[in-house]
Coordinates of C-alpha atoms and ligand atoms in Angstrom, one line a residue:
X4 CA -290.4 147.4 81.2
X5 CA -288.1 145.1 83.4
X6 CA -285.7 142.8 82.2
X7 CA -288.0 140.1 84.1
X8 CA -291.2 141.3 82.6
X9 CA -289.8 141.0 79.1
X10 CA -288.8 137.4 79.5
X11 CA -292.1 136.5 80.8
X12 CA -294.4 139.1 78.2
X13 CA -292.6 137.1 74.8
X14 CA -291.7 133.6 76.0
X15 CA -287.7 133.9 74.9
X16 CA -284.9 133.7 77.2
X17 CA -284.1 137.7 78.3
X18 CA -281.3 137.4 80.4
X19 CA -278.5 139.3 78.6
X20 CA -275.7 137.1 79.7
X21 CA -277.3 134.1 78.6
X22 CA -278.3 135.4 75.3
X23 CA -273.9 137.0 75.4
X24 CA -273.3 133.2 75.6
X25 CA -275.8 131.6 73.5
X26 CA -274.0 133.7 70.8
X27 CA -270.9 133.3 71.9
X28 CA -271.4 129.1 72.2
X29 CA -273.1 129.8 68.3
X30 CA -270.1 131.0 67.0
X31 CA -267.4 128.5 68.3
X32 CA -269.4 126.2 66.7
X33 CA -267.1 127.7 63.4
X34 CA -263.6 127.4 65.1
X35 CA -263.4 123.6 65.3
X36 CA -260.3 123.9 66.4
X37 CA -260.9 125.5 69.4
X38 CA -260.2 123.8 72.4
X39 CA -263.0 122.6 75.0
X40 CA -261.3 123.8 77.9
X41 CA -259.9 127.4 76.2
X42 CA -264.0 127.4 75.3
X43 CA -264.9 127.4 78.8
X44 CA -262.3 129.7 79.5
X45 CA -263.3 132.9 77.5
X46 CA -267.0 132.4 78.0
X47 CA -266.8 132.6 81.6
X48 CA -266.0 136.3 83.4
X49 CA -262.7 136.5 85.1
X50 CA -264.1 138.3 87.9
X51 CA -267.5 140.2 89.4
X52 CA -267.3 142.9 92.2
X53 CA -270.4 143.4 93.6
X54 CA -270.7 146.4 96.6
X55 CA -273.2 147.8 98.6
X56 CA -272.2 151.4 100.2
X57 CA -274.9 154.5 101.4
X58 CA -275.0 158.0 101.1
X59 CA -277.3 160.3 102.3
X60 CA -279.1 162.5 99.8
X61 CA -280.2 166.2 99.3
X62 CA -283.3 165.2 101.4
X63 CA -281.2 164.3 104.1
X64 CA -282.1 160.4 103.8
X65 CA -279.4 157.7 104.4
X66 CA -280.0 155.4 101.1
X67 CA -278.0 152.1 99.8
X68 CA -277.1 151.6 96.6
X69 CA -275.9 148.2 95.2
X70 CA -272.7 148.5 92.1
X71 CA -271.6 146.1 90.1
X72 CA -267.6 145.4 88.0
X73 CA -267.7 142.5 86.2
X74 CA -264.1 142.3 84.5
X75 CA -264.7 139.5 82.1
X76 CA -261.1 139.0 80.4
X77 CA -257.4 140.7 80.3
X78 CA -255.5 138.6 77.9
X79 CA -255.3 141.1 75.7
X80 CA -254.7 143.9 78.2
X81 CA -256.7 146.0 80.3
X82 CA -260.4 145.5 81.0
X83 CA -262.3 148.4 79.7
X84 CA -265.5 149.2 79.8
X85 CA -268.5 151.4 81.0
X86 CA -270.3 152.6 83.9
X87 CA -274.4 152.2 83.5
X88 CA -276.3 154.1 86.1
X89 CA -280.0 153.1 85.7
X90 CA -282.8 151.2 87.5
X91 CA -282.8 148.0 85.6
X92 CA -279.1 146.7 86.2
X93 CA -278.6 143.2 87.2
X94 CA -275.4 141.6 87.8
X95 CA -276.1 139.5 84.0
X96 CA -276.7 142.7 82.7
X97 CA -273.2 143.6 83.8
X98 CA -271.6 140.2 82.6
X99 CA -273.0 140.5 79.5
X100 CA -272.0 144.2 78.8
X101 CA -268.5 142.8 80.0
X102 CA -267.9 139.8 77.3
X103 CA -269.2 142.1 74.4
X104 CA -266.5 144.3 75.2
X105 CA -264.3 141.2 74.9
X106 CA -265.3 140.9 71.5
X107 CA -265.6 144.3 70.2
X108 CA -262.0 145.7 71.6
X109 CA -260.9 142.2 69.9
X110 CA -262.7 142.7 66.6
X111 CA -261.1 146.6 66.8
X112 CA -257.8 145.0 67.7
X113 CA -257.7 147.8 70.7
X114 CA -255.5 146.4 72.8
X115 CA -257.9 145.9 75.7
X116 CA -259.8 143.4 77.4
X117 CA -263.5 143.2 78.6
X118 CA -265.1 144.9 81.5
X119 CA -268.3 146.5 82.3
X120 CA -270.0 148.2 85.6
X121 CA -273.3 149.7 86.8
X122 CA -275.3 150.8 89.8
X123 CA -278.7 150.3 90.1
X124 CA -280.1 153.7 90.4
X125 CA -282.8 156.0 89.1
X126 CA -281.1 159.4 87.9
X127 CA -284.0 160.9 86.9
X128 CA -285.3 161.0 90.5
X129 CA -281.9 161.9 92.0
X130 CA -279.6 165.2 91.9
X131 CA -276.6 165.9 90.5
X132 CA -275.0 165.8 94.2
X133 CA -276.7 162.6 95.3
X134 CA -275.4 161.3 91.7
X135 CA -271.6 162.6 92.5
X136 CA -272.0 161.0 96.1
X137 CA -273.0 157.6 94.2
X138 CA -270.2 158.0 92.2
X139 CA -267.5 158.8 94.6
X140 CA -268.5 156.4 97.2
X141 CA -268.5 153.4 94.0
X142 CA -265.2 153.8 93.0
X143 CA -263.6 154.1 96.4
X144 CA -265.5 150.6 96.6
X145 CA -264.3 149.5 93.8
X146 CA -260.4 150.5 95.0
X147 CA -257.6 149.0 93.6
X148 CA -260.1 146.7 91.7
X149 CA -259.5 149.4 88.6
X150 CA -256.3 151.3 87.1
X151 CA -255.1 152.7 84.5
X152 CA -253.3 149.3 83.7
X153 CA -256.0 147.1 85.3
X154 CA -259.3 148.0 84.6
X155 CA -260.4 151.3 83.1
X156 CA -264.3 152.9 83.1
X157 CA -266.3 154.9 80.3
X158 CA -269.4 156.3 80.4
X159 CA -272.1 154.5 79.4
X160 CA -276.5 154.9 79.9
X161 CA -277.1 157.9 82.8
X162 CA -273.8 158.4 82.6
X163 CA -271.0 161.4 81.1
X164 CA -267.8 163.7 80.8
X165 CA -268.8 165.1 84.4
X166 CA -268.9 161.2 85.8
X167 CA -266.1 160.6 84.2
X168 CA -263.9 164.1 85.7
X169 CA -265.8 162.7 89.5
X170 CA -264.2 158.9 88.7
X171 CA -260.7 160.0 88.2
X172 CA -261.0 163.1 90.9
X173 CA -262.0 160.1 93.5
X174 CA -259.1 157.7 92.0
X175 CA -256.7 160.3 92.2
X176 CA -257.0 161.1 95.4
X177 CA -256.5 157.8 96.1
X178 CA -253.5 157.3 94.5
X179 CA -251.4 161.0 94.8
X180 CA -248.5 162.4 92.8
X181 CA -248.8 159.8 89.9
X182 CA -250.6 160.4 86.4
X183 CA -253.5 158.9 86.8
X184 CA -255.2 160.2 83.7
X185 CA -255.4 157.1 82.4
X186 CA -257.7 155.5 85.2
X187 CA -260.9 156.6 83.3
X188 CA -261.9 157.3 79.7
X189 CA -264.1 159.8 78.2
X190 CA -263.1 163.1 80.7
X191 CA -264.2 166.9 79.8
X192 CA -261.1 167.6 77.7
X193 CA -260.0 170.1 79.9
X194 CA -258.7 167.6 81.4
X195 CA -257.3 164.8 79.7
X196 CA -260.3 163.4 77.9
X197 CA -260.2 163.1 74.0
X198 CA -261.3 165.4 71.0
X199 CA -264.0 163.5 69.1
X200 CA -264.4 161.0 72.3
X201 CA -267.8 162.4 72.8
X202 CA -269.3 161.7 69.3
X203 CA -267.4 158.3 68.7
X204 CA -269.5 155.8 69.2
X205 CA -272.2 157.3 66.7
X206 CA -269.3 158.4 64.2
X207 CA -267.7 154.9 64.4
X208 CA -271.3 154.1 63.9
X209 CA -271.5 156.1 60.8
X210 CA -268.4 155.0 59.3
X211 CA -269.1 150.9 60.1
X212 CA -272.7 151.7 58.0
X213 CA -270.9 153.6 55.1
X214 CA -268.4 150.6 54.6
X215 CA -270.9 148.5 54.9
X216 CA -273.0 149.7 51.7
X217 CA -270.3 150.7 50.0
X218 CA -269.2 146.5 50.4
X219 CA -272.4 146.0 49.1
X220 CA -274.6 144.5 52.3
X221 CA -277.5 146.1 51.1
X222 CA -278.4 145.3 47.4
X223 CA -279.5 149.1 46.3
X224 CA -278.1 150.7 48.8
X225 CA -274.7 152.2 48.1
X226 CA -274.9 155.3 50.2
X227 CA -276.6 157.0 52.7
X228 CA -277.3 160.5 50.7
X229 CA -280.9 160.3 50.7
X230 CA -281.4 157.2 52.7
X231 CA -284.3 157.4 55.6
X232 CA -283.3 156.5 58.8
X233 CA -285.1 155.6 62.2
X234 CA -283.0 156.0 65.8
X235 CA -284.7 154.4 68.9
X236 CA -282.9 156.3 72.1
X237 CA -281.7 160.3 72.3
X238 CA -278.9 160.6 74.2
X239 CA -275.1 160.2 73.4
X240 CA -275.3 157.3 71.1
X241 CA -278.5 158.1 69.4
X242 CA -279.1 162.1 69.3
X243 CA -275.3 162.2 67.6
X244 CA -275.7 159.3 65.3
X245 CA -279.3 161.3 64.0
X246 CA -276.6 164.5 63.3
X247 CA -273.9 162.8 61.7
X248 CA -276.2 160.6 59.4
X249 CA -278.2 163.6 58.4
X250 CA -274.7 165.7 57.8
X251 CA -274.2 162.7 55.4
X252 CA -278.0 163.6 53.5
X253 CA -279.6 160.8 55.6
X254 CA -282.7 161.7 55.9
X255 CA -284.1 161.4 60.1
X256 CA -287.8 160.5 59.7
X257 CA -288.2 158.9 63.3
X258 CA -286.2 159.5 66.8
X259 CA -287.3 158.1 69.9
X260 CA -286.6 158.3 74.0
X261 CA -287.8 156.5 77.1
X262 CA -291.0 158.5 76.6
X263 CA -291.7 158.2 73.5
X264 CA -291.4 158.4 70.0
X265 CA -291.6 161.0 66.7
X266 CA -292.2 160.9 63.1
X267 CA -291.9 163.3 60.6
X268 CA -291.6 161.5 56.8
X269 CA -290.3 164.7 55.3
X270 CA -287.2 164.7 57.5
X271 CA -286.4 166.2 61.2
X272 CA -283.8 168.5 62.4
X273 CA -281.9 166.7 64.7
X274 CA -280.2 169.9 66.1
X275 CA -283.5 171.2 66.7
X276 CA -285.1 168.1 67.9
X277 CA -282.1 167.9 70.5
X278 CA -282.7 171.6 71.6
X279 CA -286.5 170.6 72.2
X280 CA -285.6 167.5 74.2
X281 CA -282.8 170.0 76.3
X282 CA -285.7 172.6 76.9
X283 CA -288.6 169.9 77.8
X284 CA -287.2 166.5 78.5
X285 CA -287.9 164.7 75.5
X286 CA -288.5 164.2 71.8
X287 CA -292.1 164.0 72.3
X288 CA -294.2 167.0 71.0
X289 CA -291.5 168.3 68.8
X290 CA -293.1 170.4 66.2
X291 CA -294.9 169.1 63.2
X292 CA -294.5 165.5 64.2
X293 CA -296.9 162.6 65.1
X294 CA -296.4 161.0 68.2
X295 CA -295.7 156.5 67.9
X296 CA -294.6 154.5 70.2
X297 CA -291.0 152.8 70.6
X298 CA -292.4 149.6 69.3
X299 CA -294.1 151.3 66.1
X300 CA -290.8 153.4 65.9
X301 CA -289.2 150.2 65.2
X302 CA -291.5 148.7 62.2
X303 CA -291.2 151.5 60.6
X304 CA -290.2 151.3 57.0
X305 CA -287.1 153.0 56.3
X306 CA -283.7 152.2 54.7
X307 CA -281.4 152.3 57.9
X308 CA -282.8 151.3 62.0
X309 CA -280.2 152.3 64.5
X310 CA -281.1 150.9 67.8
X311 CA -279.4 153.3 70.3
X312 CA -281.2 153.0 73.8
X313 CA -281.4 149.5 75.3
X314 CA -281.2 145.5 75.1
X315 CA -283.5 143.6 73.9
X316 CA -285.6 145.7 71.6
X317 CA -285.8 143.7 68.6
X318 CA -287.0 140.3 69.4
X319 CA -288.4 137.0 67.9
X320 CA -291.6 138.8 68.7
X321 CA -291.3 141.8 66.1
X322 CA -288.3 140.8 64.0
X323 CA -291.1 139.4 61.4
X324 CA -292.3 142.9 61.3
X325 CA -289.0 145.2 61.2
X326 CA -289.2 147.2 57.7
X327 CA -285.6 148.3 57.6
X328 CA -282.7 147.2 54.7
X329 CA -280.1 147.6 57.3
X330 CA -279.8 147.7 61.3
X331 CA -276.6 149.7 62.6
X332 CA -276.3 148.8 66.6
X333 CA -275.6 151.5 68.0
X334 CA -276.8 150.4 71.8
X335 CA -275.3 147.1 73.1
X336 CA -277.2 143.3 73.1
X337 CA -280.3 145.7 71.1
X338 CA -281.0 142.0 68.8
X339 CA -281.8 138.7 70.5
X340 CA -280.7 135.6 69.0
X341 CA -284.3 134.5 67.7
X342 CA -284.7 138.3 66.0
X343 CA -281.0 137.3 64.4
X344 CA -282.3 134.2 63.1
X345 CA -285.5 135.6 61.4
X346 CA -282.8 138.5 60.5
X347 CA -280.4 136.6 58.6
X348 CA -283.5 134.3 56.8
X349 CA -285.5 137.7 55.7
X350 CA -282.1 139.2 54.2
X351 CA -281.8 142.0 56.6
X352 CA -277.9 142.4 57.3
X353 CA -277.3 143.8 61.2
X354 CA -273.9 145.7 61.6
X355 CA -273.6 144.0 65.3
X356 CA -272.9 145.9 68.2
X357 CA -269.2 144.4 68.6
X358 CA -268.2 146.0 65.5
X359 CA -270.8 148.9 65.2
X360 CA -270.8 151.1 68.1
X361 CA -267.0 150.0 68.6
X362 CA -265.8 153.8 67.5
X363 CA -266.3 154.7 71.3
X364 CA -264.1 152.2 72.8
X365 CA -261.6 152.7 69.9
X366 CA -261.2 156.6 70.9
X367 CA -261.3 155.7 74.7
X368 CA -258.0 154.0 73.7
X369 CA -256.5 156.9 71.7
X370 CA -257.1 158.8 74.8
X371 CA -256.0 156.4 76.8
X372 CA -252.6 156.2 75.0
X373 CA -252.9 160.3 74.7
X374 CA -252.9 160.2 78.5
X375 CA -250.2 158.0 78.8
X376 CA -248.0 160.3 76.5
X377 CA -249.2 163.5 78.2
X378 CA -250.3 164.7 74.8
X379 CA -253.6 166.2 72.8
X380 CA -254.4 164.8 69.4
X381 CA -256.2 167.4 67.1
X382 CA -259.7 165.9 66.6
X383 CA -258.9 165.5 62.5
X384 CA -256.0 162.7 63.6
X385 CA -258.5 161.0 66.2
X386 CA -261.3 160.9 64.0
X387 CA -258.9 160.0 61.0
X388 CA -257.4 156.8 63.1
X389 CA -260.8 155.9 64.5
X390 CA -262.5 156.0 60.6
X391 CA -258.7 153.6 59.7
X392 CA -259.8 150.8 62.3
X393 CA -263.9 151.5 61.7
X394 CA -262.7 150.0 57.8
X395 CA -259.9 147.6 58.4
X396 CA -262.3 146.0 61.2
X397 CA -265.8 146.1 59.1
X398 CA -263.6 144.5 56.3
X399 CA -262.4 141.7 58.2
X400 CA -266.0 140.9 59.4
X401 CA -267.4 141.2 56.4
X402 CA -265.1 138.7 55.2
X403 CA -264.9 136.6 57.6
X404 CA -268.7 135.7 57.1
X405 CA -267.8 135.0 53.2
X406 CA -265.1 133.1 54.1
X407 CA -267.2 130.8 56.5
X408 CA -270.3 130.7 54.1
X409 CA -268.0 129.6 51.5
X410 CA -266.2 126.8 53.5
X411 CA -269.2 125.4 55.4
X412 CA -268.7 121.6 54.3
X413 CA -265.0 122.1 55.1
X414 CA -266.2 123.5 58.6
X415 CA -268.4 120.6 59.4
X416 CA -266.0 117.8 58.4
X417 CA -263.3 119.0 60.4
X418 CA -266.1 119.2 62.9
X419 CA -266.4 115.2 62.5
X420 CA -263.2 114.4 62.9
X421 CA -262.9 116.3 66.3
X422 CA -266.3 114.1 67.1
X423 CA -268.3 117.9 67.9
X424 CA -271.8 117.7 67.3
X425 CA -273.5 116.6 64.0
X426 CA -276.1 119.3 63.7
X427 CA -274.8 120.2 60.0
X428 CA -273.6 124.1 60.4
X429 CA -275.4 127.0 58.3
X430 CA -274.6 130.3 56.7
X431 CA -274.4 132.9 59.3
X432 CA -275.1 136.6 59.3
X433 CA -272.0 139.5 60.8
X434 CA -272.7 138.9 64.5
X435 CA -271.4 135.5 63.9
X436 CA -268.6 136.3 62.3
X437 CA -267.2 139.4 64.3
X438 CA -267.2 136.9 67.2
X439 CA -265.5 134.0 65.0
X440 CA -263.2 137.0 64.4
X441 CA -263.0 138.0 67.8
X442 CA -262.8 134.2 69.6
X443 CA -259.9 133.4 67.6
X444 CA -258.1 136.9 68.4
X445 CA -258.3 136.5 71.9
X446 CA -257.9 132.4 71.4
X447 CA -255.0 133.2 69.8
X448 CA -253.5 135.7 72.2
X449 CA -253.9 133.1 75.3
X450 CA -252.1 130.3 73.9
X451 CA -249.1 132.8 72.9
X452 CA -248.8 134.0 76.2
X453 CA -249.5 129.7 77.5
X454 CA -251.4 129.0 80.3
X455 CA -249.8 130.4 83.8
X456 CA -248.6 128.8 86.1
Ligands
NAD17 P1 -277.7 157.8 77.2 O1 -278.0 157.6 78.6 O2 -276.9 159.0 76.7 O3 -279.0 157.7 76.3 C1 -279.9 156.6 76.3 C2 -281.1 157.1 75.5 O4 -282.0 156.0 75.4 C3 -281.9 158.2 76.2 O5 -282.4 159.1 75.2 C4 -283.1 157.4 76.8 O6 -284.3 158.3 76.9 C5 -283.3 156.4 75.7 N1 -284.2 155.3 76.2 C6 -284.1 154.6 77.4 N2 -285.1 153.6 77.4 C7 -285.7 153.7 76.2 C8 -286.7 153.0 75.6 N3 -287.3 152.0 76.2 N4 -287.1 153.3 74.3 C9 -286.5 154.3 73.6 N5 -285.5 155.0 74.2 C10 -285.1 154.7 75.4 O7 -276.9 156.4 76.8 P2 -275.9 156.2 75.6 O8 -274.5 156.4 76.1 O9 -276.3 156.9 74.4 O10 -276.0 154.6 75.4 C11 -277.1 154.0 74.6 C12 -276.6 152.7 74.1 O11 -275.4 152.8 73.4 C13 -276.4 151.7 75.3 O12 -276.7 150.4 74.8 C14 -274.9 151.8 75.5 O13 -274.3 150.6 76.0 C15 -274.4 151.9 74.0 N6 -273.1 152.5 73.9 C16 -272.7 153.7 74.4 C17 -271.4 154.1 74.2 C18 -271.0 155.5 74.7 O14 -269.8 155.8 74.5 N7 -271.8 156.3 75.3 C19 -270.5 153.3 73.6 C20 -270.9 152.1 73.0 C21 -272.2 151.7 73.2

């Protein structure tokens, strides 16, 4: 379904960057002190590259392909960010993607800024040359535009290691005789790329979700041994987050893909499922499993929902219905800000993107700083480090949101004497505050450095 045909099937606003700023407007709403014009500021994307460039595929047709690099703010260092390859991108898409990574390297405290990219592309009907062709010919776009100190790419949806190894081939031969490792983030480790890079996001996913019960965010729910869990999407993020919660005793009753979706209350192997989706193409049919749809794989009752595919899935149109005690985002934007609200009011606590599925960003540094150091980590130090700022981070969000709840007629007077708005402010779930967190992080950060010129 299209990004368009969403916003008109459910009546809510869609369009990912509006939604980025409608929670990014919600939350400044709790930093009274923030100033209008610094508001205006780290809302607003630095910069968007958009290019347009051919190649001609194995059939021998010339075809255009439009990219996208939205760099959306440096202040606290490099932008960094994915590359999306899929059908559906739109330049908001793009923003959007760009300010969460703001926010999440900021609630990490990785010293990076925000960035994101995509091409609008169907992999599925293209070859792996026609995909390398896309590839080279975007970055060479792109040109100076991204760098090891400027702007540095990840993969993200339709894209991988291999991308990643044809990204910093192209840059380097763009820019010979210097170490230009550091260009692009999650490489083959052959050469350069990170131990444990591969499986962060999901692990940093695992480790956000254990804090979080062990903090108490889900009354009866202390652990995830025996817990049953539900993952909507099958690739990096989702297929690894279904092995590492199930390593854990987490028991995988329902895994989905863009084809479909599976359930099997007893429990699924998620190796097994993953061979069967390697051999045929998807979850679907797996042995001794009924077949659902994504939207039934979503109301399902189980402890833990970990949205892992795209935007949008959990709306003001089926929050009401979502029968999970916790939601882990591992996908990015997965919750609109009307689900949130009907969220936060049924008692269902989300672990937000930002913070969530920030272990993959948070090893895209460490092999960042690996490359800059010419040096390999043993995957026991990354994955140590990575768990360290995974706790230190869920801590502060978790709480930042009790300090806030706690200090709301504080909040709103101060709000008064600035002359802001009257609407009296409310308690507000993590999303909120990990960007309270965040805003004031990178708020901070600009008014150290002052305003150039
Ligand atoms: P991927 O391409 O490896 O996997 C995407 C999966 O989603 C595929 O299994 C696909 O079939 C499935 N999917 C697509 N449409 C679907 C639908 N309508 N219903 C159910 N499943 C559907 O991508 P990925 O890297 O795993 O990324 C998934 C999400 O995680 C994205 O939101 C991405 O931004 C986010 N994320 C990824 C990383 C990373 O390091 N890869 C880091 C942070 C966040």
């Amino acid at each position: 379904m299209s990004k368009e045909t969403q916003r008109q099937g459910n009546g809510e606003d869609l369009n990912p960057f509006h939604i980025a700023q409608q929670q990014f407007d919600h939350a400044s709403r709790y930093i009274p002190d923030l100033k209008a014009g610094l508001v205006d500021f780290l809302k607003a994307p630095n910069r968007m590259i958009t290019v347009e460039f051919p190649i001609e595929t194995a059939e021998g047709e010339v075809r255009n392909f439009v990219g996208y690099r939205c760099l959306h703010n440096q202040v606290r260092g490099p932008g960094k960010g994915g590359i999306r390859y899929h059908p559906d991108v739109t330049a908001d898409e793009v923003r959007a993607l760009a300010s969460w990574m703001s926010w999440k390297c900021a609630v990490l405290d990785v010293p990076f800024g925000g960035a994101k990219g995509g091409v609008i592309c169907n992999p599925k009907k293209l070859t792996k040359d026609d995909l390398r062709k896309i590839t080279r010919r975007f970055i060479s776009e792109l040109g100076d535009s991204i760098g090891p100190y400027t702007d540095i790419p990840a993969p993200d949806v339709n894209t991988n290691a291999e991308t990643m190894a044809w990204i910093y081939d192209t840059y380097d031969m763009m820019h010979k005789g210097k170490n230009n490792l550091g260009v692009v983030t999650g490489k083959p480790v052959d050469m350069g790329g990170s131990l444990g890079r591969n499986e962060a996001t999901s692990r940093g996913c695992l480790f956000c979700t254990q804090r979080a019960l062990e903090l108490g965010a889900v009354p009866g729910l202390e652990r995830l041994k025996g817990a049953t869990v539900a993952v909507q999407g099958y690739g990096n993020a989702g297929a690894i987050a279904a092995q590492l919660f199930a390593e854990k005793g987490a028991k995988i009753i329902a895994v989905s893909d863009s084809r479909g979706a599976i359930v099997n209350r007893d429990g699924l192997d998620p190796d097994a499922v993953l061979e069967h989706k390697k051999k045929t193409g998807s979850v679907v049919d797996f042995p001794d499993t009924k077949k659902i749809s994504n939207d039934e794989l979503l109301t399902l009752e189980c402890d833990v929902l970990i949205p892992a595919a795209l935007e949008n899935v959990i709306r003001g149109d089926n929050a009401a219905e979502i029968n999970a005690k916790v939601i882990a985002e591992a996908a990015n934007g997965p919750t609109t800000p009307a689900a949130d609200t009907i969220l936060l009011e049924r008692g269902i606590p989300v672990l937000p993107d930002i913070l969530a599925n920030a272990g993959g960003v948070t090893v895209s540094y460490f092999e960042w700083v690996q490359n800059n150091e010419n040096e390999q980590w043993e995957e026991d130090e990354v994955n140590g480090k990575m768990r360290a700022k995974m706790i230190k981070s869920t801590d502060a969000v978790v709480s930042t949101q009790k300090q806030i709840n706690d200090s709301l007629e504080v909040l709103d007077a101060a709000r008064k004497k600035r002359g802001l708005d009257g609407a009296p402010l409310t308690r507000i779930d993590l999303r909120t505050a990990a960007y309270v967190l965040a805003i004031g992080r990178v708020a901070d950060v600009t008014l150290q450095r002052g305003i150039w010129p």
